[in-house]
PDB file of C-alpha atoms in Angstrom:
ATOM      1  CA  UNK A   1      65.347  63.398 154.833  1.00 62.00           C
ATOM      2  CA  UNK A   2      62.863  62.312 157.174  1.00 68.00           C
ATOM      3  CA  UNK A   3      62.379  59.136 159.035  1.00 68.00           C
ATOM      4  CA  UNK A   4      60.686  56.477 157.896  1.00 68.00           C
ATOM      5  CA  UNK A   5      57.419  55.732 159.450  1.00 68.00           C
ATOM      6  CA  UNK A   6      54.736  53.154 159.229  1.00 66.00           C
ATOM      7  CA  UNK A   7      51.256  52.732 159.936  1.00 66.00           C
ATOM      8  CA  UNK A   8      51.496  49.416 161.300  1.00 65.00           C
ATOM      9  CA  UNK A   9      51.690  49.665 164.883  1.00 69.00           C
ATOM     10  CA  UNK A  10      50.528  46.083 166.498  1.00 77.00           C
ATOM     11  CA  UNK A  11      52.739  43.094 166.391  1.00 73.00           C
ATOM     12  CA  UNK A  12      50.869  39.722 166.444  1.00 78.00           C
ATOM     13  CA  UNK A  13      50.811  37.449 169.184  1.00 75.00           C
ATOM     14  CA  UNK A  14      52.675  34.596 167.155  1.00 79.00           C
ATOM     15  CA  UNK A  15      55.782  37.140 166.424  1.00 77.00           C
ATOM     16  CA  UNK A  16      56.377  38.531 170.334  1.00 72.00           C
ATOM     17  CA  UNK A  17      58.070  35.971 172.263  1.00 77.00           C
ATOM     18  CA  UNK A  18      58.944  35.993 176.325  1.00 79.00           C
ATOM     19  CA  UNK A  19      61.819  36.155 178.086  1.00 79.00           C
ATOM     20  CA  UNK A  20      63.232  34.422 180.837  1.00 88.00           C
ATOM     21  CA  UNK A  21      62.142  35.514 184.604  1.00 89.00           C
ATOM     22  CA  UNK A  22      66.643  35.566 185.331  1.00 92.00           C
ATOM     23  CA  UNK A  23      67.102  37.732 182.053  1.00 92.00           C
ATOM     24  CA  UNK A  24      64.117  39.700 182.559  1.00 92.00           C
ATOM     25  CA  UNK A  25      65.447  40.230 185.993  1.00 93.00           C
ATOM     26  CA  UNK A  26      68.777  41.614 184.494  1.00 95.00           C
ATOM     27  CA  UNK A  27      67.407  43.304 182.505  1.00 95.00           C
ATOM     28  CA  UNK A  28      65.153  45.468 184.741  1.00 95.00           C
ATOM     29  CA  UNK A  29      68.582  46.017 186.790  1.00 96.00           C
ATOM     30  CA  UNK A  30      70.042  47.444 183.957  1.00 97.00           C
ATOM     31  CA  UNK A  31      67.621  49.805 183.614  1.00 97.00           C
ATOM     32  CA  UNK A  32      67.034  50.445 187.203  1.00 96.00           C
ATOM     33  CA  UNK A  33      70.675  51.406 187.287  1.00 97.00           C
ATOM     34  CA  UNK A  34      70.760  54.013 184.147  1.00 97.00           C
ATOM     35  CA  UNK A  35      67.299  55.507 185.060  1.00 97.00           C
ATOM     36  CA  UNK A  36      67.218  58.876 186.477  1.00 97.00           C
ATOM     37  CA  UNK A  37      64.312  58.653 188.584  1.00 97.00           C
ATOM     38  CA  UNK A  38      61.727  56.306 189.521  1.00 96.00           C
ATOM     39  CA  UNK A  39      59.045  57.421 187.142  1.00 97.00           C
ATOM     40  CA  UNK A  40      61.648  57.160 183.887  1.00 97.00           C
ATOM     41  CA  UNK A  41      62.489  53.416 185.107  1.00 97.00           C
ATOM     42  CA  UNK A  42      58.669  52.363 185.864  1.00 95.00           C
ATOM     43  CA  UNK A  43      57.770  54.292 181.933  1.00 96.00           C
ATOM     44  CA  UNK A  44      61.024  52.039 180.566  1.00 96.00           C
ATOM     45  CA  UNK A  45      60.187  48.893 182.391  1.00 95.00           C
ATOM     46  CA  UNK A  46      56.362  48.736 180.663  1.00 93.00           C
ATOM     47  CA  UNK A  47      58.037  50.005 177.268  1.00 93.00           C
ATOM     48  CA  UNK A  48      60.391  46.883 177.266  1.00 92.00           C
ATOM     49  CA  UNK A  49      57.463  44.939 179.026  1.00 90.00           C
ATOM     50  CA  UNK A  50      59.402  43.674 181.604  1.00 92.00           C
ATOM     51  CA  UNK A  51      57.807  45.839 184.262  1.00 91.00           C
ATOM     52  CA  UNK A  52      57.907  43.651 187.627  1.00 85.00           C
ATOM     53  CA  UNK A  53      54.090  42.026 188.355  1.00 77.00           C
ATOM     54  CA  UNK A  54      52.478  42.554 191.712  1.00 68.00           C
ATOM     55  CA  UNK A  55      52.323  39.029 193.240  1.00 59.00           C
ATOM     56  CA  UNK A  56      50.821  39.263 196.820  1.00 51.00           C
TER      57      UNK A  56
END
C-alpha cells in the first residue's frame, strides 16, 4: 500500500509557532551530537528551522 501523500505543502503563518532560544539550543545539540558530519547537521538544523543565525 503506498503512503499517503498530499498536495498541500505550505503551512500558514498563524499555525507555525517558535520555540524558545534554551530549547532551540537543546535541540540543535541533540542533533549536533547524532549527526554524522557537518553538512547532515547544517541540512537537519534548517529542516527543523532551528539552524543557528549569524549575529555579528
Amino acid at each position: 500500500m503506498p503512503a499517503k501523500t498530499t498536495d498541500k505543502t505550505d503551512i500558514p503563518d498563524e499555525e507555525l509557532a517558535t520555540v524558545a532560544d534554551e530549547t532551540a539550543r537543546a535541540a540543535r545539540r541533540v542533533v549536533a551530537a547524532f549527526a554524522t558530519d557537518a553538512d547532515e547537521c547544517r541540512m537537519l538544523l534548517a529542516m527543523l528551522g532551528i539552524a543557528p543565525t549569524d549575529e555579528a
